[in-house]
Amino acid sequence: QLERIRIIIPHSSGRVSPVFDVVEPCYLVEMENGEELSRRDVNIPEVGICDKAKIFLQLGAEVVICGAITQVQESALSSYLV
């Protein structure tokens, strides 16, 4: 069975962002069985954490990779992206 997943990676100058607080731009990476199928840049508007989580959900993202995230933001994301 194929396992497909979409990952959001906030980045700055092509590197993983050190903090999640400012999330734009991001890579949206689609993986299948550990292989990268596609990667595209998406700009996330400056909105509240719940709205960011909703945008990620609309994009089909299941995972967010970043350098650091506050506990409040992690909790908000977890409630949407579980």
PDB file of N, CA, C and O in Angstrom:
ATOM      1  N   GLN A   1       0.844  -1.179   0.000  1.00  0.00           N
ATOM      2  CA  GLN A   1       0.000   0.000   0.000  1.00  0.00           C
ATOM      3  C   GLN A   1       0.893   1.247   0.000  1.00  0.00           C
ATOM      4  O   GLN A   1       1.867   1.332   0.740  1.00  0.00           O
ATOM      5  N   LEU A   2       0.545   2.222  -0.830  1.00  0.00           N
ATOM      6  CA  LEU A   2       1.315   3.443  -0.929  1.00  0.00           C
ATOM      7  C   LEU A   2       0.980   4.378   0.225  1.00  0.00           C
ATOM      8  O   LEU A   2      -0.177   4.556   0.575  1.00  0.00           O
ATOM      9  N   GLU A   3       2.016   4.947   0.821  1.00  0.00           N
ATOM     10  CA  GLU A   3       1.820   5.912   1.892  1.00  0.00           C
ATOM     11  C   GLU A   3       2.225   7.283   1.380  1.00  0.00           C
ATOM     12  O   GLU A   3       3.382   7.521   1.040  1.00  0.00           O
ATOM     13  N   ARG A   4       1.243   8.177   1.286  1.00  0.00           N
ATOM     14  CA  ARG A   4       1.473   9.516   0.759  1.00  0.00           C
ATOM     15  C   ARG A   4       1.234  10.524   1.879  1.00  0.00           C
ATOM     16  O   ARG A   4       0.303  10.388   2.654  1.00  0.00           O
ATOM     17  N   ILE A   5       2.101  11.543   1.948  1.00  0.00           N
ATOM     18  CA  ILE A   5       1.994  12.554   2.989  1.00  0.00           C
ATOM     19  C   ILE A   5       2.428  13.903   2.426  1.00  0.00           C
ATOM     20  O   ILE A   5       3.303  13.962   1.562  1.00  0.00           O
ATOM     21  N   ARG A   6       1.799  14.965   2.922  1.00  0.00           N
ATOM     22  CA  ARG A   6       2.197  16.329   2.558  1.00  0.00           C
ATOM     23  C   ARG A   6       2.778  17.008   3.788  1.00  0.00           C
ATOM     24  O   ARG A   6       2.216  16.919   4.879  1.00  0.00           O
ATOM     25  N   ILE A   7       3.886  17.699   3.569  1.00  0.00           N
ATOM     26  CA  ILE A   7       4.633  18.327   4.655  1.00  0.00           C
ATOM     27  C   ILE A   7       4.780  19.812   4.358  1.00  0.00           C
ATOM     28  O   ILE A   7       5.110  20.189   3.232  1.00  0.00           O
ATOM     29  N   ILE A   8       4.559  20.651   5.381  1.00  0.00           N
ATOM     30  CA  ILE A   8       4.804  22.089   5.282  1.00  0.00           C
ATOM     31  C   ILE A   8       6.148  22.372   5.941  1.00  0.00           C
ATOM     32  O   ILE A   8       6.387  21.934   7.075  1.00  0.00           O
ATOM     33  N   ILE A   9       7.022  23.093   5.236  1.00  0.00           N
ATOM     34  CA  ILE A   9       8.324  23.466   5.787  1.00  0.00           C
ATOM     35  C   ILE A   9       8.509  24.971   5.608  1.00  0.00           C
ATOM     36  O   ILE A   9       8.831  25.440   4.514  1.00  0.00           O
ATOM     37  N   PRO A  10       8.306  25.765   6.685  1.00  0.00           N
ATOM     38  CA  PRO A  10       8.598  27.191   6.588  1.00  0.00           C
ATOM     39  C   PRO A  10      10.098  27.372   6.318  1.00  0.00           C
ATOM     40  O   PRO A  10      10.923  26.666   6.904  1.00  0.00           O
ATOM     41  N   HIS A  11      10.432  28.296   5.416  1.00  0.00           N
ATOM     42  CA  HIS A  11      11.856  28.458   5.114  1.00  0.00           C
ATOM     43  C   HIS A  11      12.231  29.922   4.965  1.00  0.00           C
ATOM     44  O   HIS A  11      11.399  30.790   4.719  1.00  0.00           O
ATOM     45  N   SER A  12      13.509  30.155   5.128  1.00  0.00           N
ATOM     46  CA  SER A  12      14.104  31.472   4.964  1.00  0.00           C
ATOM     47  C   SER A  12      15.382  31.274   4.169  1.00  0.00           C
ATOM     48  O   SER A  12      16.272  30.541   4.601  1.00  0.00           O
ATOM     49  N   SER A  13      15.443  31.870   2.999  1.00  0.00           N
ATOM     50  CA  SER A  13      16.616  31.732   2.129  1.00  0.00           C
ATOM     51  C   SER A  13      16.931  30.272   1.834  1.00  0.00           C
ATOM     52  O   SER A  13      18.089  29.864   1.804  1.00  0.00           O
ATOM     53  N   GLY A  14      15.894  29.455   1.676  1.00  0.00           N
ATOM     54  CA  GLY A  14      16.092  28.057   1.313  1.00  0.00           C
ATOM     55  C   GLY A  14      16.427  27.134   2.462  1.00  0.00           C
ATOM     56  O   GLY A  14      16.644  25.944   2.262  1.00  0.00           O
ATOM     57  N   ARG A  15      16.460  27.654   3.693  1.00  0.00           N
ATOM     58  CA  ARG A  15      16.749  26.828   4.875  1.00  0.00           C
ATOM     59  C   ARG A  15      15.522  26.765   5.774  1.00  0.00           C
ATOM     60  O   ARG A  15      14.714  27.685   5.789  1.00  0.00           O
ATOM     61  N   VAL A  16      15.408  25.697   6.533  1.00  0.00           N
ATOM     62  CA  VAL A  16      14.291  25.561   7.464  1.00  0.00           C
ATOM     63  C   VAL A  16      14.299  26.753   8.416  1.00  0.00           C
ATOM     64  O   VAL A  16      15.332  27.097   8.992  1.00  0.00           O
ATOM     65  N   SER A  17      13.131  27.394   8.570  1.00  0.00           N
ATOM     66  CA  SER A  17      13.028  28.558   9.452  1.00  0.00           C
ATOM     67  C   SER A  17      13.376  28.172  10.884  1.00  0.00           C
ATOM     68  O   SER A  17      12.961  27.117  11.363  1.00  0.00           O
ATOM     69  N   PRO A  18      14.118  29.047  11.579  1.00  0.00           N
ATOM     70  CA  PRO A  18      14.499  28.723  12.952  1.00  0.00           C
ATOM     71  C   PRO A  18      13.319  28.767  13.924  1.00  0.00           C
ATOM     72  O   PRO A  18      13.346  28.106  14.939  1.00  0.00           O
ATOM     73  N   VAL A  19      12.281  29.551  13.624  1.00  0.00           N
ATOM     74  CA  VAL A  19      11.095  29.614  14.477  1.00  0.00           C
ATOM     75  C   VAL A  19       9.843  29.606  13.610  1.00  0.00           C
ATOM     76  O   VAL A  19       9.869  30.020  12.459  1.00  0.00           O
ATOM     77  N   PHE A  20       8.761  29.159  14.191  1.00  0.00           N
ATOM     78  CA  PHE A  20       7.508  29.030  13.457  1.00  0.00           C
ATOM     79  C   PHE A  20       6.682  30.320  13.461  1.00  0.00           C
ATOM     80  O   PHE A  20       5.766  30.469  12.682  1.00  0.00           O
ATOM     81  N   ASP A  21       7.006  31.266  14.358  1.00  0.00           N
ATOM     82  CA  ASP A  21       6.180  32.457  14.556  1.00  0.00           C
ATOM     83  C   ASP A  21       5.847  33.182  13.259  1.00  0.00           C
ATOM     84  O   ASP A  21       4.733  33.652  13.077  1.00  0.00           O
ATOM     85  N   VAL A  22       6.804  33.322  12.375  1.00  0.00           N
ATOM     86  CA  VAL A  22       6.570  33.965  11.087  1.00  0.00           C
ATOM     87  C   VAL A  22       6.626  32.881  10.027  1.00  0.00           C
ATOM     88  O   VAL A  22       7.662  32.275   9.817  1.00  0.00           O
ATOM     89  N   VAL A  23       5.496  32.618   9.382  1.00  0.00           N
ATOM     90  CA  VAL A  23       5.402  31.487   8.467  1.00  0.00           C
ATOM     91  C   VAL A  23       5.131  31.972   7.059  1.00  0.00           C
ATOM     92  O   VAL A  23       4.014  31.935   6.593  1.00  0.00           O
ATOM     93  N   GLU A  24       6.146  32.473   6.403  1.00  0.00           N
ATOM     94  CA  GLU A  24       6.023  32.722   4.973  1.00  0.00           C
ATOM     95  C   GLU A  24       7.408  32.940   4.431  1.00  0.00           C
ATOM     96  O   GLU A  24       8.202  33.637   5.072  1.00  0.00           O
ATOM     97  N   PRO A  25       7.787  32.409   3.370  1.00  0.00           N
ATOM     98  CA  PRO A  25       7.099  31.388   2.580  1.00  0.00           C
ATOM     99  C   PRO A  25       7.323  29.985   3.156  1.00  0.00           C
ATOM    100  O   PRO A  25       8.090  29.815   4.095  1.00  0.00           O
ATOM    101  N   CYS A  26       6.666  29.028   2.565  1.00  0.00           N
ATOM    102  CA  CYS A  26       6.795  27.627   2.981  1.00  0.00           C
ATOM    103  C   CYS A  26       6.951  26.755   1.748  1.00  0.00           C
ATOM    104  O   CYS A  26       6.482  27.106   0.672  1.00  0.00           O
ATOM    105  N   TYR A  27       7.619  25.634   1.948  1.00  0.00           N
ATOM    106  CA  TYR A  27       7.581  24.584   0.940  1.00  0.00           C
ATOM    107  C   TYR A  27       6.415  23.668   1.291  1.00  0.00           C
ATOM    108  O   TYR A  27       6.193  23.350   2.459  1.00  0.00           O
ATOM    109  N   LEU A  28       5.690  23.244   0.299  1.00  0.00           N
ATOM    110  CA  LEU A  28       4.708  22.172   0.450  1.00  0.00           C
ATOM    111  C   LEU A  28       5.295  20.985  -0.291  1.00  0.00           C
ATOM    112  O   LEU A  28       5.441  21.010  -1.516  1.00  0.00           O
ATOM    113  N   VAL A  29       5.701  19.969   0.465  1.00  0.00           N
ATOM    114  CA  VAL A  29       6.386  18.815  -0.097  1.00  0.00           C
ATOM    115  C   VAL A  29       5.452  17.612  -0.032  1.00  0.00           C
ATOM    116  O   VAL A  29       4.865  17.329   1.015  1.00  0.00           O
ATOM    117  N   GLU A  30       5.319  16.935  -1.154  1.00  0.00           N
ATOM    118  CA  GLU A  30       4.514  15.711  -1.184  1.00  0.00           C
ATOM    119  C   GLU A  30       5.463  14.525  -1.276  1.00  0.00           C
ATOM    120  O   GLU A  30       6.338  14.475  -2.148  1.00  0.00           O
ATOM    121  N   MET A  31       5.292  13.601  -0.336  1.00  0.00           N
ATOM    122  CA  MET A  31       6.140  12.417  -0.259  1.00  0.00           C
ATOM    123  C   MET A  31       5.286  11.169  -0.458  1.00  0.00           C
ATOM    124  O   MET A  31       4.122  11.146  -0.087  1.00  0.00           O
ATOM    125  N   GLU A  32       5.917  10.148  -1.039  1.00  0.00           N
ATOM    126  CA  GLU A  32       5.252   8.852  -1.168  1.00  0.00           C
ATOM    127  C   GLU A  32       6.290   7.784  -0.881  1.00  0.00           C
ATOM    128  O   GLU A  32       7.319   7.709  -1.559  1.00  0.00           O
ATOM    129  N   ASN A  33       6.024   6.995   0.156  1.00  0.00           N
ATOM    130  CA  ASN A  33       6.941   5.916   0.563  1.00  0.00           C
ATOM    131  C   ASN A  33       8.378   6.408   0.709  1.00  0.00           C
ATOM    132  O   ASN A  33       9.318   5.766   0.263  1.00  0.00           O
ATOM    133  N   GLY A  34       8.539   7.591   1.324  1.00  0.00           N
ATOM    134  CA  GLY A  34       9.868   8.130   1.588  1.00  0.00           C
ATOM    135  C   GLY A  34      10.516   8.851   0.425  1.00  0.00           C
ATOM    136  O   GLY A  34      11.619   9.359   0.556  1.00  0.00           O
ATOM    137  N   GLU A  35       9.865   8.917  -0.707  1.00  0.00           N
ATOM    138  CA  GLU A  35      10.404   9.587  -1.897  1.00  0.00           C
ATOM    139  C   GLU A  35       9.665  10.894  -2.140  1.00  0.00           C
ATOM    140  O   GLU A  35       8.435  10.941  -2.081  1.00  0.00           O
ATOM    141  N   GLU A  36      10.408  11.957  -2.429  1.00  0.00           N
ATOM    142  CA  GLU A  36       9.786  13.243  -2.733  1.00  0.00           C
ATOM    143  C   GLU A  36       9.166  13.206  -4.124  1.00  0.00           C
ATOM    144  O   GLU A  36       9.840  12.932  -5.109  1.00  0.00           O
ATOM    145  N   LEU A  37       7.863  13.484  -4.189  1.00  0.00           N
ATOM    146  CA  LEU A  37       7.157  13.527  -5.468  1.00  0.00           C
ATOM    147  C   LEU A  37       7.134  14.938  -6.033  1.00  0.00           C
ATOM    148  O   LEU A  37       7.260  15.134  -7.238  1.00  0.00           O
ATOM    149  N   SER A  38       6.926  15.919  -5.143  1.00  0.00           N
ATOM    150  CA  SER A  38       6.860  17.304  -5.603  1.00  0.00           C
ATOM    151  C   SER A  38       7.182  18.241  -4.458  1.00  0.00           C
ATOM    152  O   SER A  38       7.080  17.882  -3.287  1.00  0.00           O
ATOM    153  N   ARG A  39       7.585  19.455  -4.845  1.00  0.00           N
ATOM    154  CA  ARG A  39       7.862  20.516  -3.882  1.00  0.00           C
ATOM    155  C   ARG A  39       7.484  21.825  -4.543  1.00  0.00           C
ATOM    156  O   ARG A  39       7.870  22.086  -5.673  1.00  0.00           O
ATOM    157  N   ARG A  40       6.706  22.626  -3.817  1.00  0.00           N
ATOM    158  CA  ARG A  40       6.363  23.931  -4.367  1.00  0.00           C
ATOM    159  C   ARG A  40       6.344  24.964  -3.257  1.00  0.00           C
ATOM    160  O   ARG A  40       6.126  24.642  -2.093  1.00  0.00           O
ATOM    161  N   ASP A  41       6.604  26.194  -3.638  1.00  0.00           N
ATOM    162  CA  ASP A  41       6.549  27.305  -2.701  1.00  0.00           C
ATOM    163  C   ASP A  41       5.113  27.758  -2.529  1.00  0.00           C
ATOM    164  O   ASP A  41       4.380  27.897  -3.515  1.00  0.00           O
ATOM    165  N   VAL A  42       4.705  27.963  -1.295  1.00  0.00           N
ATOM    166  CA  VAL A  42       3.404  28.552  -1.007  1.00  0.00           C
ATOM    167  C   VAL A  42       3.618  29.685  -0.006  1.00  0.00           C
ATOM    168  O   VAL A  42       4.449  29.570   0.894  1.00  0.00           O
ATOM    169  N   ASN A  43       2.939  30.782  -0.218  1.00  0.00           N
ATOM    170  CA  ASN A  43       3.012  31.899   0.716  1.00  0.00           C
ATOM    171  C   ASN A  43       1.833  31.831   1.653  1.00  0.00           C
ATOM    172  O   ASN A  43       0.684  31.753   1.222  1.00  0.00           O
ATOM    173  N   ILE A  44       2.125  31.848   2.940  1.00  0.00           N
ATOM    174  CA  ILE A  44       1.097  31.805   3.965  1.00  0.00           C
ATOM    175  C   ILE A  44       0.912  33.231   4.478  1.00  0.00           C
ATOM    176  O   ILE A  44       1.866  33.848   4.938  1.00  0.00           O
ATOM    177  N   PRO A  45      -0.296  33.773   4.390  1.00  0.00           N
ATOM    178  CA  PRO A  45      -0.513  35.145   4.861  1.00  0.00           C
ATOM    179  C   PRO A  45      -0.309  35.253   6.369  1.00  0.00           C
ATOM    180  O   PRO A  45      -0.401  34.255   7.096  1.00  0.00           O
ATOM    181  N   GLU A  46      -0.018  36.459   6.825  1.00  0.00           N
ATOM    182  CA  GLU A  46       0.138  36.692   8.261  1.00  0.00           C
ATOM    183  C   GLU A  46      -1.238  36.727   8.899  1.00  0.00           C
ATOM    184  O   GLU A  46      -1.950  37.723   8.809  1.00  0.00           O
ATOM    185  N   VAL A  47      -1.606  35.605   9.483  1.00  0.00           N
ATOM    186  CA  VAL A  47      -2.896  35.440  10.153  1.00  0.00           C
ATOM    187  C   VAL A  47      -2.644  34.753  11.486  1.00  0.00           C
ATOM    188  O   VAL A  47      -1.530  34.319  11.771  1.00  0.00           O
ATOM    189  N   GLY A  48      -3.668  34.615  12.278  1.00  0.00           N
ATOM    190  CA  GLY A  48      -3.546  33.933  13.562  1.00  0.00           C
ATOM    191  C   GLY A  48      -3.233  32.458  13.383  1.00  0.00           C
ATOM    192  O   GLY A  48      -3.419  31.886  12.304  1.00  0.00           O
ATOM    193  N   ILE A  49      -2.789  31.817  14.460  1.00  0.00           N
ATOM    194  CA  ILE A  49      -2.356  30.431  14.393  1.00  0.00           C
ATOM    195  C   ILE A  49      -3.488  29.497  13.968  1.00  0.00           C
ATOM    196  O   ILE A  49      -3.261  28.553  13.194  1.00  0.00           O
ATOM    197  N   CYS A  50      -4.700  29.749  14.411  1.00  0.00           N
ATOM    198  CA  CYS A  50      -5.807  28.866  14.010  1.00  0.00           C
ATOM    199  C   CYS A  50      -6.064  28.982  12.509  1.00  0.00           C
ATOM    200  O   CYS A  50      -6.324  27.969  11.848  1.00  0.00           O
ATOM    201  N   ASP A  51      -5.977  30.194  11.977  1.00  0.00           N
ATOM    202  CA  ASP A  51      -6.160  30.372  10.536  1.00  0.00           C
ATOM    203  C   ASP A  51      -5.012  29.733   9.752  1.00  0.00           C
ATOM    204  O   ASP A  51      -5.230  29.168   8.686  1.00  0.00           O
ATOM    205  N   LYS A  52      -3.783  29.816  10.280  1.00  0.00           N
ATOM    206  CA  LYS A  52      -2.645  29.137   9.632  1.00  0.00           C
ATOM    207  C   LYS A  52      -2.903  27.637   9.575  1.00  0.00           C
ATOM    208  O   LYS A  52      -2.693  26.998   8.549  1.00  0.00           O
ATOM    209  N   ALA A  53      -3.362  27.099  10.698  1.00  0.00           N
ATOM    210  CA  ALA A  53      -3.633  25.660  10.755  1.00  0.00           C
ATOM    211  C   ALA A  53      -4.706  25.277   9.744  1.00  0.00           C
ATOM    212  O   ALA A  53      -4.598  24.249   9.072  1.00  0.00           O
ATOM    213  N   LYS A  54      -5.736  26.106   9.609  1.00  0.00           N
ATOM    214  CA  LYS A  54      -6.791  25.833   8.633  1.00  0.00           C
ATOM    215  C   LYS A  54      -6.235  25.860   7.210  1.00  0.00           C
ATOM    216  O   LYS A  54      -6.607  25.032   6.371  1.00  0.00           O
ATOM    217  N   ILE A  55      -5.337  26.807   6.935  1.00  0.00           N
ATOM    218  CA  ILE A  55      -4.706  26.877   5.604  1.00  0.00           C
ATOM    219  C   ILE A  55      -3.896  25.616   5.352  1.00  0.00           C
ATOM    220  O   ILE A  55      -3.966  25.022   4.275  1.00  0.00           O
ATOM    221  N   PHE A  56      -3.116  25.192   6.335  1.00  0.00           N
ATOM    222  CA  PHE A  56      -2.321  23.967   6.191  1.00  0.00           C
ATOM    223  C   PHE A  56      -3.228  22.780   5.907  1.00  0.00           C
ATOM    224  O   PHE A  56      -2.927  21.938   5.066  1.00  0.00           O
ATOM    225  N   LEU A  57      -4.338  22.722   6.618  1.00  0.00           N
ATOM    226  CA  LEU A  57      -5.295  21.636   6.429  1.00  0.00           C
ATOM    227  C   LEU A  57      -5.877  21.674   5.013  1.00  0.00           C
ATOM    228  O   LEU A  57      -6.001  20.642   4.358  1.00  0.00           O
ATOM    229  N   GLN A  58      -6.221  22.873   4.524  1.00  0.00           N
ATOM    230  CA  GLN A  58      -6.742  23.024   3.167  1.00  0.00           C
ATOM    231  C   GLN A  58      -5.723  22.569   2.127  1.00  0.00           C
ATOM    232  O   GLN A  58      -6.081  22.055   1.071  1.00  0.00           O
ATOM    233  N   LEU A  59      -4.432  22.774   2.434  1.00  0.00           N
ATOM    234  CA  LEU A  59      -3.364  22.338   1.528  1.00  0.00           C
ATOM    235  C   LEU A  59      -3.118  20.828   1.618  1.00  0.00           C
ATOM    236  O   LEU A  59      -2.343  20.281   0.841  1.00  0.00           O
ATOM    237  N   GLY A  60      -3.753  20.186   2.582  1.00  0.00           N
ATOM    238  CA  GLY A  60      -3.587  18.746   2.745  1.00  0.00           C
ATOM    239  C   GLY A  60      -2.364  18.364   3.564  1.00  0.00           C
ATOM    240  O   GLY A  60      -1.963  17.202   3.585  1.00  0.00           O
ATOM    241  N   ALA A  61      -1.765  19.338   4.261  1.00  0.00           N
ATOM    242  CA  ALA A  61      -0.560  19.061   5.051  1.00  0.00           C
ATOM    243  C   ALA A  61      -0.911  18.284   6.311  1.00  0.00           C
ATOM    244  O   ALA A  61      -1.917  18.541   6.953  1.00  0.00           O
ATOM    245  N   GLU A  62      -0.048  17.333   6.639  1.00  0.00           N
ATOM    246  CA  GLU A  62      -0.224  16.530   7.846  1.00  0.00           C
ATOM    247  C   GLU A  62       0.910  16.752   8.840  1.00  0.00           C
ATOM    248  O   GLU A  62       0.786  16.395  10.003  1.00  0.00           O
ATOM    249  N   VAL A  63       2.019  17.326   8.364  1.00  0.00           N
ATOM    250  CA  VAL A  63       3.214  17.510   9.184  1.00  0.00           C
ATOM    251  C   VAL A  63       3.774  18.901   8.925  1.00  0.00           C
ATOM    252  O   VAL A  63       3.756  19.377   7.790  1.00  0.00           O
ATOM    253  N   VAL A  64       4.284  19.539   9.988  1.00  0.00           N
ATOM    254  CA  VAL A  64       5.000  20.809   9.870  1.00  0.00           C
ATOM    255  C   VAL A  64       6.400  20.586  10.416  1.00  0.00           C
ATOM    256  O   VAL A  64       6.565  20.053  11.508  1.00  0.00           O
ATOM    257  N   ILE A  65       7.400  20.996   9.645  1.00  0.00           N
ATOM    258  CA  ILE A  65       8.787  20.900  10.087  1.00  0.00           C
ATOM    259  C   ILE A  65       9.332  22.319  10.229  1.00  0.00           C
ATOM    260  O   ILE A  65       9.270  23.107   9.284  1.00  0.00           O
ATOM    261  N   CYS A  66       9.846  22.644  11.424  1.00  0.00           N
ATOM    262  CA  CYS A  66      10.466  23.947  11.645  1.00  0.00           C
ATOM    263  C   CYS A  66      11.484  23.807  12.772  1.00  0.00           C
ATOM    264  O   CYS A  66      11.541  22.773  13.433  1.00  0.00           O
ATOM    265  N   GLY A  67      12.272  24.862  12.977  1.00  0.00           N
ATOM    266  CA  GLY A  67      13.325  24.804  13.988  1.00  0.00           C
ATOM    267  C   GLY A  67      12.789  24.799  15.408  1.00  0.00           C
ATOM    268  O   GLY A  67      13.265  24.073  16.267  1.00  0.00           O
ATOM    269  N   ALA A  68      11.778  25.639  15.669  1.00  0.00           N
ATOM    270  CA  ALA A  68      11.209  25.745  17.011  1.00  0.00           C
ATOM    271  C   ALA A  68       9.784  26.264  16.909  1.00  0.00           C
ATOM    272  O   ALA A  68       9.439  26.958  15.959  1.00  0.00           O
ATOM    273  N   ILE A  69       8.982  25.926  17.912  1.00  0.00           N
ATOM    274  CA  ILE A  69       7.590  26.371  17.944  1.00  0.00           C
ATOM    275  C   ILE A  69       7.176  26.524  19.398  1.00  0.00           C
ATOM    276  O   ILE A  69       7.579  25.729  20.250  1.00  0.00           O
ATOM    277  N   THR A  70       6.401  27.568  19.687  1.00  0.00           N
ATOM    278  CA  THR A  70       5.932  27.762  21.050  1.00  0.00           C
ATOM    279  C   THR A  70       4.897  26.689  21.377  1.00  0.00           C
ATOM    280  O   THR A  70       4.252  26.135  20.496  1.00  0.00           O
ATOM    281  N   GLN A  71       4.718  26.437  22.656  1.00  0.00           N
ATOM    282  CA  GLN A  71       3.771  25.415  23.089  1.00  0.00           C
ATOM    283  C   GLN A  71       2.344  25.781  22.674  1.00  0.00           C
ATOM    284  O   GLN A  71       1.564  24.919  22.269  1.00  0.00           O
ATOM    285  N   VAL A  72       2.001  27.058  22.737  1.00  0.00           N
ATOM    286  CA  VAL A  72       0.663  27.511  22.353  1.00  0.00           C
ATOM    287  C   VAL A  72       0.414  27.222  20.873  1.00  0.00           C
ATOM    288  O   VAL A  72      -0.635  26.696  20.495  1.00  0.00           O
ATOM    289  N   GLN A  73       1.389  27.545  20.030  1.00  0.00           N
ATOM    290  CA  GLN A  73       1.227  27.299  18.596  1.00  0.00           C
ATOM    291  C   GLN A  73       1.204  25.808  18.291  1.00  0.00           C
ATOM    292  O   GLN A  73       0.441  25.357  17.439  1.00  0.00           O
ATOM    293  N   GLU A  74       2.029  25.042  18.978  1.00  0.00           N
ATOM    294  CA  GLU A  74       2.022  23.593  18.774  1.00  0.00           C
ATOM    295  C   GLU A  74       0.653  23.001  19.129  1.00  0.00           C
ATOM    296  O   GLU A  74       0.119  22.168  18.394  1.00  0.00           O
ATOM    297  N   SER A  75       0.080  23.451  20.226  1.00  0.00           N
ATOM    298  CA  SER A  75      -1.234  22.948  20.640  1.00  0.00           C
ATOM    299  C   SER A  75      -2.304  23.280  19.611  1.00  0.00           C
ATOM    300  O   SER A  75      -3.133  22.445  19.280  1.00  0.00           O
ATOM    301  N   ALA A  76      -2.256  24.514  19.094  1.00  0.00           N
ATOM    302  CA  ALA A  76      -3.232  24.929  18.092  1.00  0.00           C
ATOM    303  C   ALA A  76      -3.091  24.093  16.823  1.00  0.00           C
ATOM    304  O   ALA A  76      -4.081  23.612  16.259  1.00  0.00           O
ATOM    305  N   LEU A  77      -1.861  23.893  16.366  1.00  0.00           N
ATOM    306  CA  LEU A  77      -1.630  23.075  15.173  1.00  0.00           C
ATOM    307  C   LEU A  77      -2.069  21.634  15.400  1.00  0.00           C
ATOM    308  O   LEU A  77      -2.695  21.028  14.542  1.00  0.00           O
ATOM    309  N   SER A  78      -1.737  21.100  16.549  1.00  0.00           N
ATOM    310  CA  SER A  78      -2.063  19.707  16.848  1.00  0.00           C
ATOM    311  C   SER A  78      -3.567  19.473  16.813  1.00  0.00           C
ATOM    312  O   SER A  78      -4.018  18.406  16.393  1.00  0.00           O
ATOM    313  N   SER A  79      -4.332  20.454  17.234  1.00  0.00           N
ATOM    314  CA  SER A  79      -5.784  20.270  17.244  1.00  0.00           C
ATOM    315  C   SER A  79      -6.354  20.187  15.839  1.00  0.00           C
ATOM    316  O   SER A  79      -7.416  19.630  15.635  1.00  0.00           O
ATOM    317  N   TYR A  80      -5.640  20.731  14.847  1.00  0.00           N
ATOM    318  CA  TYR A  80      -6.104  20.697  13.468  1.00  0.00           C
ATOM    319  C   TYR A  80      -5.433  19.596  12.637  1.00  0.00           C
ATOM    320  O   TYR A  80      -6.039  19.036  11.747  1.00  0.00           O
ATOM    321  N   LEU A  81      -4.160  19.349  12.905  1.00  0.00           N
ATOM    322  CA  LEU A  81      -3.380  18.478  12.014  1.00  0.00           C
ATOM    323  C   LEU A  81      -3.135  17.092  12.577  1.00  0.00           C
ATOM    324  O   LEU A  81      -2.198  16.430  12.194  1.00  0.00           O
ATOM    325  N   VAL A  82      -3.956  16.639  13.483  1.00  0.00           N
ATOM    326  CA  VAL A  82      -3.749  15.299  14.047  1.00  0.00           C
ATOM    327  C   VAL A  82      -4.149  14.253  13.028  1.00  0.00           C
ATOM    328  O   VAL A  82      -5.091  14.351  12.334  1.00  0.00           O
TER     329      VAL A  82
END
